[in-house]
Each structure stands twice: as structure tokens, then as C-alpha cells.
Short mmCIF file of C-alpha atoms in Angstrom, two decimals:
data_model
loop_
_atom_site.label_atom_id
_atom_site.label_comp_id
_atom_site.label_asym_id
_atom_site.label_seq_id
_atom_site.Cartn_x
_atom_site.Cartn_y
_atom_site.Cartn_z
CA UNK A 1403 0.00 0.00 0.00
CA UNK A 1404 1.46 3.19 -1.04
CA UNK A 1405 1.87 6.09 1.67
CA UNK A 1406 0.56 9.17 1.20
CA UNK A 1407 2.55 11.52 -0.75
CA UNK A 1408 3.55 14.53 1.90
CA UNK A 1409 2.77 18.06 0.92
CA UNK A 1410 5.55 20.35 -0.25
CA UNK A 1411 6.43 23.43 1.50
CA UNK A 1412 4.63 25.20 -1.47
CA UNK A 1413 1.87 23.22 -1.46
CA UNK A 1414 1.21 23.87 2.55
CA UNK A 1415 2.11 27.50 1.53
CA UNK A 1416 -1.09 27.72 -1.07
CA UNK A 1417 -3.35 25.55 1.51
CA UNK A 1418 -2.29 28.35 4.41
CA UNK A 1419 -3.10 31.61 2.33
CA UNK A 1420 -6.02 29.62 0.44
CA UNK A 1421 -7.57 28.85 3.77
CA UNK A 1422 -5.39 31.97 5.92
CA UNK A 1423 -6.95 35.09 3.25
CA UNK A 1424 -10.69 34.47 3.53
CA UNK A 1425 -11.19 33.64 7.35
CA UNK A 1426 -8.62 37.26 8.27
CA UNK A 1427 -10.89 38.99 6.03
CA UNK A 1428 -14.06 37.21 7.55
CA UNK A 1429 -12.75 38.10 11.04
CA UNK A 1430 -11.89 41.58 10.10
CA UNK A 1431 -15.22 43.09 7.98
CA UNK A 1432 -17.80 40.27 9.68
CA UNK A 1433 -16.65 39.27 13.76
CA UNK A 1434 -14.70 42.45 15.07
CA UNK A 1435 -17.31 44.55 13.64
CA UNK A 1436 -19.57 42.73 14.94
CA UNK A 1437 -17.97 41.96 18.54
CA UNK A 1438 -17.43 45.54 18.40
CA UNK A 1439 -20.89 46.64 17.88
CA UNK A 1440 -21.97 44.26 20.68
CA UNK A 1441 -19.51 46.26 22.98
CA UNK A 1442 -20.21 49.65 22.11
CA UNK A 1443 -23.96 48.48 22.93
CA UNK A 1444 -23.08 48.90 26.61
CA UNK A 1445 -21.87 52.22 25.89
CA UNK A 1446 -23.08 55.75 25.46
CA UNK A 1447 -20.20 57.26 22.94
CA UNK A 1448 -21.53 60.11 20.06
CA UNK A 1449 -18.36 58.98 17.59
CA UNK A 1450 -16.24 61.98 19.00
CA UNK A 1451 -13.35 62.38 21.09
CA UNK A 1452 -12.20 58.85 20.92
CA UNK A 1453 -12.58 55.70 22.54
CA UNK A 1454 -11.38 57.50 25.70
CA UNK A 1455 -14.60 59.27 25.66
CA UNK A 1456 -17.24 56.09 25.76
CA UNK A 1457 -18.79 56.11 28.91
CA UNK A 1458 -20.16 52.66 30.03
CA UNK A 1459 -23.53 52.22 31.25
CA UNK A 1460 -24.07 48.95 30.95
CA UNK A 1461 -27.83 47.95 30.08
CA UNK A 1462 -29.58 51.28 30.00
CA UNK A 1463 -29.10 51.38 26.26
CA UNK A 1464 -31.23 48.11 26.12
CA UNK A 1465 -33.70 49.44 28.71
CA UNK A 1466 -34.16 52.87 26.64
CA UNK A 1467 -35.22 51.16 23.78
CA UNK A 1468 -37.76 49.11 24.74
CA UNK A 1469 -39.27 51.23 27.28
CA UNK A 1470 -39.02 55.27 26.30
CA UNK A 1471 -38.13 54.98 22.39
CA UNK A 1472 -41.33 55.28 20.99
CA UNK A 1473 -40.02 53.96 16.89
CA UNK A 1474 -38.88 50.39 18.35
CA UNK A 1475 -41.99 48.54 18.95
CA UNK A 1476 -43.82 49.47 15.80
CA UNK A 1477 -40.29 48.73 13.56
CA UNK A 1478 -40.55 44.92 15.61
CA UNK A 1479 -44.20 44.96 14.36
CA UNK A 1480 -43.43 45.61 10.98
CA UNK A 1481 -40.97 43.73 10.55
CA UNK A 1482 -43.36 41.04 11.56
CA UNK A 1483 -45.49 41.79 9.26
CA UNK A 1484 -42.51 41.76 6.31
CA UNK A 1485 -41.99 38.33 7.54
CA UNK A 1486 -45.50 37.54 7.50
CA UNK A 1487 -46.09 39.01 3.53
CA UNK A 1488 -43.12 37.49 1.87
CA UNK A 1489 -43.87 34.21 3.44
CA UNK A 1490 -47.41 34.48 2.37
CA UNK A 1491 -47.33 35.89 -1.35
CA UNK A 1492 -44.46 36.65 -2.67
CA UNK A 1493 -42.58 32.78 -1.45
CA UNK A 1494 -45.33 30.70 -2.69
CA UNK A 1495 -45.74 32.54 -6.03
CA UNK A 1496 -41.69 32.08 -6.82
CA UNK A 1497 -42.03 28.88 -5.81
CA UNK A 1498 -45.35 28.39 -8.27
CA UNK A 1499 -43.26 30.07 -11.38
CA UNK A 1500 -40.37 27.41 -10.58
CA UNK A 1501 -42.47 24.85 -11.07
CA UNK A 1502 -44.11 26.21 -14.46
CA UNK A 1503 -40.54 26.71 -15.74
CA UNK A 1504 -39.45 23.20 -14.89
CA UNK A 1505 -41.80 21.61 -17.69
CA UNK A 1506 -39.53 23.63 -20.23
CA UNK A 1507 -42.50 25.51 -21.50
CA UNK A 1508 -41.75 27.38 -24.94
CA UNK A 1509 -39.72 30.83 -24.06
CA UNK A 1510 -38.98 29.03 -20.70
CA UNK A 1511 -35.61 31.32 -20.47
CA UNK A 1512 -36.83 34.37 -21.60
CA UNK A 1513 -39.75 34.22 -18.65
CA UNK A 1514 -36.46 33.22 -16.24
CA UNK A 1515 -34.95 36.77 -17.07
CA UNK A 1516 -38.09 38.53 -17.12
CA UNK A 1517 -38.91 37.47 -13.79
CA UNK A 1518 -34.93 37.74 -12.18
CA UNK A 1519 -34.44 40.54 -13.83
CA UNK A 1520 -36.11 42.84 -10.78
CA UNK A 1521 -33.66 41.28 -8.67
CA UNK A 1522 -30.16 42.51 -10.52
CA UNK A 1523 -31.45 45.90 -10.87
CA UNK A 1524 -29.85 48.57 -8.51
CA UNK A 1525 -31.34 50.14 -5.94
CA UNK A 1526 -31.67 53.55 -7.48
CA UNK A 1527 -33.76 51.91 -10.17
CA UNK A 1528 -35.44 50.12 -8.55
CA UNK A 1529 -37.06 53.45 -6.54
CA UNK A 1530 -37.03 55.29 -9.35
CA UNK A 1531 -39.67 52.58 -11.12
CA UNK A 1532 -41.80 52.22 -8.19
CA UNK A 1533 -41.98 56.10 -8.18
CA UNK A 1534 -43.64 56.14 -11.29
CA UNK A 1535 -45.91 53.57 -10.22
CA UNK A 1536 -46.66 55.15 -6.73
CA UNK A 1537 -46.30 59.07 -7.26
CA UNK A 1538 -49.37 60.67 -6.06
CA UNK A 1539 -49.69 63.42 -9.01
CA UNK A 1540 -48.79 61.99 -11.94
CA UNK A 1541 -48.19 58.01 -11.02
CA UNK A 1542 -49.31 55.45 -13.21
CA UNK A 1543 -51.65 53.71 -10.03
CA UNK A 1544 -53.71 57.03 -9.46
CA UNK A 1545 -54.14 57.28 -13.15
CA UNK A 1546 -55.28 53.71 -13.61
CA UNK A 1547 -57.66 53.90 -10.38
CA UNK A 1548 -58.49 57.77 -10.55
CA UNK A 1549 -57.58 58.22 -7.16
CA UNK A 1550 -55.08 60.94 -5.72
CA UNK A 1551 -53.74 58.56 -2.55
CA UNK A 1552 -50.18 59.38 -1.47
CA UNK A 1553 -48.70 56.04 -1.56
CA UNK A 1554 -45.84 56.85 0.07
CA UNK A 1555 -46.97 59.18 2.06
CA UNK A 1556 -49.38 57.98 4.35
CA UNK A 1557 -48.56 56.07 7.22
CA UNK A 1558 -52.03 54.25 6.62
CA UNK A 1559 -51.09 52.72 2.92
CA UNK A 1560 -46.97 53.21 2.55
CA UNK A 1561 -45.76 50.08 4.72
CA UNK A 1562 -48.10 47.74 2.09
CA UNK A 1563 -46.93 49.93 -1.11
CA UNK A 1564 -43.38 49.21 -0.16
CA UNK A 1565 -44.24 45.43 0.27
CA UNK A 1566 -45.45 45.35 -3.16
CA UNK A 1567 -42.30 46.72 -4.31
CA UNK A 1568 -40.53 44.56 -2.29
CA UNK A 1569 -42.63 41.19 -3.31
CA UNK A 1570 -41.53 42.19 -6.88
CA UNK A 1571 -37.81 41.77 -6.14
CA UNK A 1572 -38.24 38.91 -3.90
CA UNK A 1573 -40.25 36.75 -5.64
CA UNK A 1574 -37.73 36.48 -8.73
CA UNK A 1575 -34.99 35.51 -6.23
CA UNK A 1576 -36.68 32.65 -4.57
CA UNK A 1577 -38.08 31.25 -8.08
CA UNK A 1578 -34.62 31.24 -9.01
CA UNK A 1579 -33.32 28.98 -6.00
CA UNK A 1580 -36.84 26.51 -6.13
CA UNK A 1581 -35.97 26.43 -9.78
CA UNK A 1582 -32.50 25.16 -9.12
CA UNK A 1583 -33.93 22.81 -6.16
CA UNK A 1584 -36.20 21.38 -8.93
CA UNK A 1585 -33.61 20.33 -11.84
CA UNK A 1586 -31.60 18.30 -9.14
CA UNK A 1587 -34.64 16.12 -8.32
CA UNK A 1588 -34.43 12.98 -9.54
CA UNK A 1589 -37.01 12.29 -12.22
CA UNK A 1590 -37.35 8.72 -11.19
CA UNK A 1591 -39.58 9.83 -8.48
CA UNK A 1592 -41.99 12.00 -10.52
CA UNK A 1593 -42.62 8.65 -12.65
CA UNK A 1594 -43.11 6.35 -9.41
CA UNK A 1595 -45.35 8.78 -8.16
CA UNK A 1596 -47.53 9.01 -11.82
CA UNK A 1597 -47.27 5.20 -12.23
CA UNK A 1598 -48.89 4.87 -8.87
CA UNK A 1599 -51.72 7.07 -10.19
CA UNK A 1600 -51.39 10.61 -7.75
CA UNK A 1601 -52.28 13.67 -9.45
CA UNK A 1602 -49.42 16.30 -10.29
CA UNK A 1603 -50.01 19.00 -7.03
CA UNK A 1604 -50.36 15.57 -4.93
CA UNK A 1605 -47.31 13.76 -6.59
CA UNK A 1606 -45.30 17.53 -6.15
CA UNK A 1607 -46.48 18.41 -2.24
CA UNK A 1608 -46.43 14.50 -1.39
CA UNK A 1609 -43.28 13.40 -3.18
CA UNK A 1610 -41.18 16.19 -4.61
CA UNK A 1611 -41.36 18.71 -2.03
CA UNK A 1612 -40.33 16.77 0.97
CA UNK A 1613 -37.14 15.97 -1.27
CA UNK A 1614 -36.46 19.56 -1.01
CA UNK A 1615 -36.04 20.00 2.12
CA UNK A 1616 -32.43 21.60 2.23
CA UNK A 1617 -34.00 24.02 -0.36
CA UNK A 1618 -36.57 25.09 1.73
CA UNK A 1619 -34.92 25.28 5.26
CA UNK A 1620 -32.39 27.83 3.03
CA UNK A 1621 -35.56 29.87 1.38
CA UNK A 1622 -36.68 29.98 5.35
CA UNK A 1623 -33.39 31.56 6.56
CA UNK A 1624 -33.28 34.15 3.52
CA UNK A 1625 -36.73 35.16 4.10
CA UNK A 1626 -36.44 35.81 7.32
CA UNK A 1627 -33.32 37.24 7.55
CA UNK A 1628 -34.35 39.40 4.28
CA UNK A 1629 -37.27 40.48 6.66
CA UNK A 1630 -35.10 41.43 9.47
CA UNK A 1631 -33.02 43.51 7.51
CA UNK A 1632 -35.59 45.23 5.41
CA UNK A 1633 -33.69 48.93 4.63
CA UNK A 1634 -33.07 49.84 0.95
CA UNK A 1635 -36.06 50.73 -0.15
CA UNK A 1636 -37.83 52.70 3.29
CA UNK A 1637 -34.66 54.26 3.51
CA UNK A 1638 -34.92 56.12 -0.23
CA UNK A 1639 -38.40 56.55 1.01
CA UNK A 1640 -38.22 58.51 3.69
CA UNK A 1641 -35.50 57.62 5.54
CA UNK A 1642 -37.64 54.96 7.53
CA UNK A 1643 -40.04 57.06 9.13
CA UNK A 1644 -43.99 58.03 9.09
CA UNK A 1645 -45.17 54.90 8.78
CA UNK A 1646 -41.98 52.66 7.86
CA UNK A 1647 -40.35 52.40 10.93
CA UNK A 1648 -37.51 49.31 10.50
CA UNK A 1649 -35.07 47.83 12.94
CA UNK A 1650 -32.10 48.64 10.35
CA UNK A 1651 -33.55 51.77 9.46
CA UNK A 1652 -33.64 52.57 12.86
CA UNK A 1653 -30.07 51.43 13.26
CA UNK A 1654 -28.79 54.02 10.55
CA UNK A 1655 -30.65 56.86 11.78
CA UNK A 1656 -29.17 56.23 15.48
CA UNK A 1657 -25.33 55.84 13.62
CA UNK A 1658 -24.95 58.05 10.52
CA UNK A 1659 -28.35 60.19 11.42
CA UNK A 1660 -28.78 63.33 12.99
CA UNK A 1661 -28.53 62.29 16.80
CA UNK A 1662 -25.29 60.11 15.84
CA UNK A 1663 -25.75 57.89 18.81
CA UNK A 1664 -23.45 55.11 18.84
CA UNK A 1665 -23.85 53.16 21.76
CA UNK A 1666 -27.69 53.18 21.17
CA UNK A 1667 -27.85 52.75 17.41
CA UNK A 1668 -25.37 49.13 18.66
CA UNK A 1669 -27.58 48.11 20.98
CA UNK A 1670 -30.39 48.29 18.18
CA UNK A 1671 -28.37 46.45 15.49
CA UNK A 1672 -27.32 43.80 18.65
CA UNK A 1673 -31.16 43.21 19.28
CA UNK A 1674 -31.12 42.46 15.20
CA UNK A 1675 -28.39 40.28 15.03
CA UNK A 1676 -29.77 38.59 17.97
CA UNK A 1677 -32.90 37.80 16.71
CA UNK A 1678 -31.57 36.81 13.33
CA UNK A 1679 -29.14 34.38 14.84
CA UNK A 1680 -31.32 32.25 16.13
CA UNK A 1681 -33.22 31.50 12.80
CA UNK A 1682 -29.87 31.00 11.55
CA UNK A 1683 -29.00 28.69 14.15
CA UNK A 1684 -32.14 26.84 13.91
CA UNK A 1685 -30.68 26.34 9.83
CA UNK A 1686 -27.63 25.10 11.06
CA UNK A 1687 -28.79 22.68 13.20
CA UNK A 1688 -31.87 20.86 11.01
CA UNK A 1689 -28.79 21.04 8.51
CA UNK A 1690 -26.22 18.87 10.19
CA UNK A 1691 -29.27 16.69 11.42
CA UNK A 1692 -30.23 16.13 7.49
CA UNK A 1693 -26.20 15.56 7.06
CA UNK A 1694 -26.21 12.93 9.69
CA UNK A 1695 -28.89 10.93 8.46
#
């Protein structure tokens, strides 16, 4: 039996930077800002003077917000509610065009673009689209329903306008990973299920969508955590206020906003990274289970 052959000191030179370069650059954009933010949590600092000038005061930060700062509760609630609408319409429906595309229909690819291409299209875009869908005076919605609502504007309609928006981008993005989830399922088990005589929705929820199941634990985590860090688009808004309160929107106001609170806008974006861990936790851990199995 032949021995191994023993890596050069090149080789273990590529295998230390190949592994070395990504985790330093991991540690140094994702877990000291991070650890940092945590720290500064406990902290009431305004960005000036230096880090001599943080004064620790341990959990008032945390107290302050969830007692006396009126924003947090309704940005928790609405990101609920984000949660709660992409889950509802926007998931199901990519999921829905996945499965149309999957039978190779005629102009399967050019429907693939049409419906990613919301998804690859920047930000500014993006708002500027939506702004000539939404705009109160001259906005193709008014004109269509002969109305004269401010769709942006009012605290009563905005949060649901900006879901819409927001449905449009997402729901390209999940087709796109259901549609990937469905060419790697074995077609052996759409034919069992047909030979055995079950209808095509009871051979797909029965048979083909259990086999998913790494697919959807990941289009769990990205909705959720998608939810949690709704900002883009009620930030060009109006700056996540009147109506579209956010916990990240909330976070930038407190850091790069007016008041320039540092120690309180961490303790906000701790509470979010909190919260998110734990469905990303939950991921982890139902994936190693399926691994183990």
C-alpha cells in the first residue's frame, strides 16, 4: 500500500493563504465589527473624542429602547409583518413560477430573465420605477384607479406599497433557488409517483417537495433574515419614518443620522443580530441533522 505523498512546503504555503486570506478577512469586515458593535452596545459614545470618551452604562441602552423609544416597537411589528407578507405571497408565487418553468414551457428562459431581472437591478432603479408607479400626481396607479392617494406618504397605505415593491424583487430571487432545487430532483420519483396514479399538485407536495427540504430550510433563513433587515427601499423613502419604521432603518438613523448615537444605534443592530441568529442557528442545526442521516 502506497503512503501518502507529503505536501511540499509550497503546497502547505497555497493551503495556508487559500484557507489563511478568507477567514482574516471574515474576522476583520464580519466578527470584530460585529464583537465591536456588541460592545459599544453597553456604551453611550456620540463617535467623537475617541474611545477614551465612551462612557459605560451597561444595560440602560437596552432598557431605553424598549421602554421610552417610541419607533422600536412598531419597527418589531413591521418587521413582523414583512416576515409575514413574503412568506405568504411573494414565497409561494416564486415557488409556483419554478415549477411552471421546470416543464420547459416554450420561451422558458426568456420568462427566467423577465422574472430575475427585478432582482439585478440597482437600488436607485429600482425606486425610481416604483416612483412612477406610486407618485401621487402623476403616477401610473392614481391614473389607472383615478384616485389621488399618497402612496408613500401615508402612514395608513406606505408600509403595504413598499411590500409590493418589495414582493416584486423577492419573488424572482426565490423562483430562481426553487428552480435550481427542482432540476436536481431525480425524475425517477416524478414517474413512481404518476405510475402509482397521484395527481401532479399531490405527486409535487407529497413526493417532490419533501425531497427539497435543504431548499426550503435555506428559502426559510433568507426570508427571514431578508425580513429582518428590510432597509433599501424605506430608507430612499423617507428615511424609515412616518409609517416605515424598520429595525435597520432605525439602526442608521441612530449611527450616521442626525442624533449620531453610537452606543444606542449598537444596541439596536445587537437586538437584530440577535434575533436573526437564532433562525440562523435553527438552519444550522436541522442542517447537520439532514447531514447525519
Amino acid at each position: 500500500m502506497r503512503s501518502p505523498r507529503r505536501l511540499t512546503v509550497r503546497d502547505r504555503v497555497v493551503v495556508v493563504l487559500m484557507i489563511g486570506v478568507p477567514l482574516l478577512f471574515v474576522i476583520l469586515l464580519v466578527w470584530l465589527p460585529a464583537l465591536a458593535s456588541v460592545a459599544l452596545s453597553f456604551s453611550r459614545w456620540e463617535g467623537f473624542g475617541g474611545l477614551s470618551a465612551i462612557d459605560w452604562i451597561g444595560f440602560e441602552n437596552y432598557k431605553n429602547i424598549t421602554t421610552i423609544y417610541p419607533p422600536f416597537w412598531p419597527a418589531i411589528w413591521h418587521n413582523l409583518i414583512w416576515v409575514g407578507f413574503l412568506f405568504l405571497i411573494p414565497t409561494p408565487l416564486g415557488m409556483f413560477l419554478a415549477v411552471l418553468l421546470d416543464k420547459e414551457i416554450r420561451g422558458s428562459r426568456f420568462y427566467q430573465t423577465a422574472f430575475y431581472l427585478p432582482v439585478i437591478l440597482s437600488l436607485a432603479l429600482t425606486g425610481f420605477i416604483w416612483q412612477l408607479i406610486y407618485s401621487r400626481d402623476q403616477g401610473l396607479l392614481n391614473a389607472v384607479l383615478g384616485t389621488q392617494v399618497d402612496w408613500y406618504g401615508d402612514p395608513n397605505v406606505n408600509l403595504w406599497a413598499v411590500l409590493v415593491a418589495t414582493a416584486w424583487k423577492h419573488t424572482g430571487y426565490i423562483m430562481l433557488i426553487y428552480l435550481a432545487g427542482l432540476k436536481a430532483v431525480d425524475p425517477g420519483l416524478r414517474e413512481a409517483a404518476k405510475v402509482d396514479g397521484a395527481s401532479e399538485p399531490r405527486a409535487f407536495f407529497s413526493v417532490v417537495f419533501p425531497v427539497m427540504r435543504p431548499i426550503n430550510l435555506i428559502v426559510l433563513v433568507i426570508t427571514i433574515i431578508e425580513s429582518l433587515r428590510a432597509f433599501d427601499i424605506v430608507w430612499i423613502v423617507n428615511k424609515g419614518r412616518n409609517g416605515l419604521e424598520v429595525i435597520a432603518a432605525l439602526v442608521a438613523q441612530n449611527i450616521i443620522g442626525e442624533a449620531s448615537r453610537i452606543g444606542f444605534g449598537s444596541a439596536l443592530a445587537t437586538i437584530m443580530l440577535l434575533i436573526s441568529s437564532v433562525y440562523v442557528v435553527v438552519h444550522l442545526r436541522a442542517t447537520t441533522r439532514g447531514d447525519d442521516r
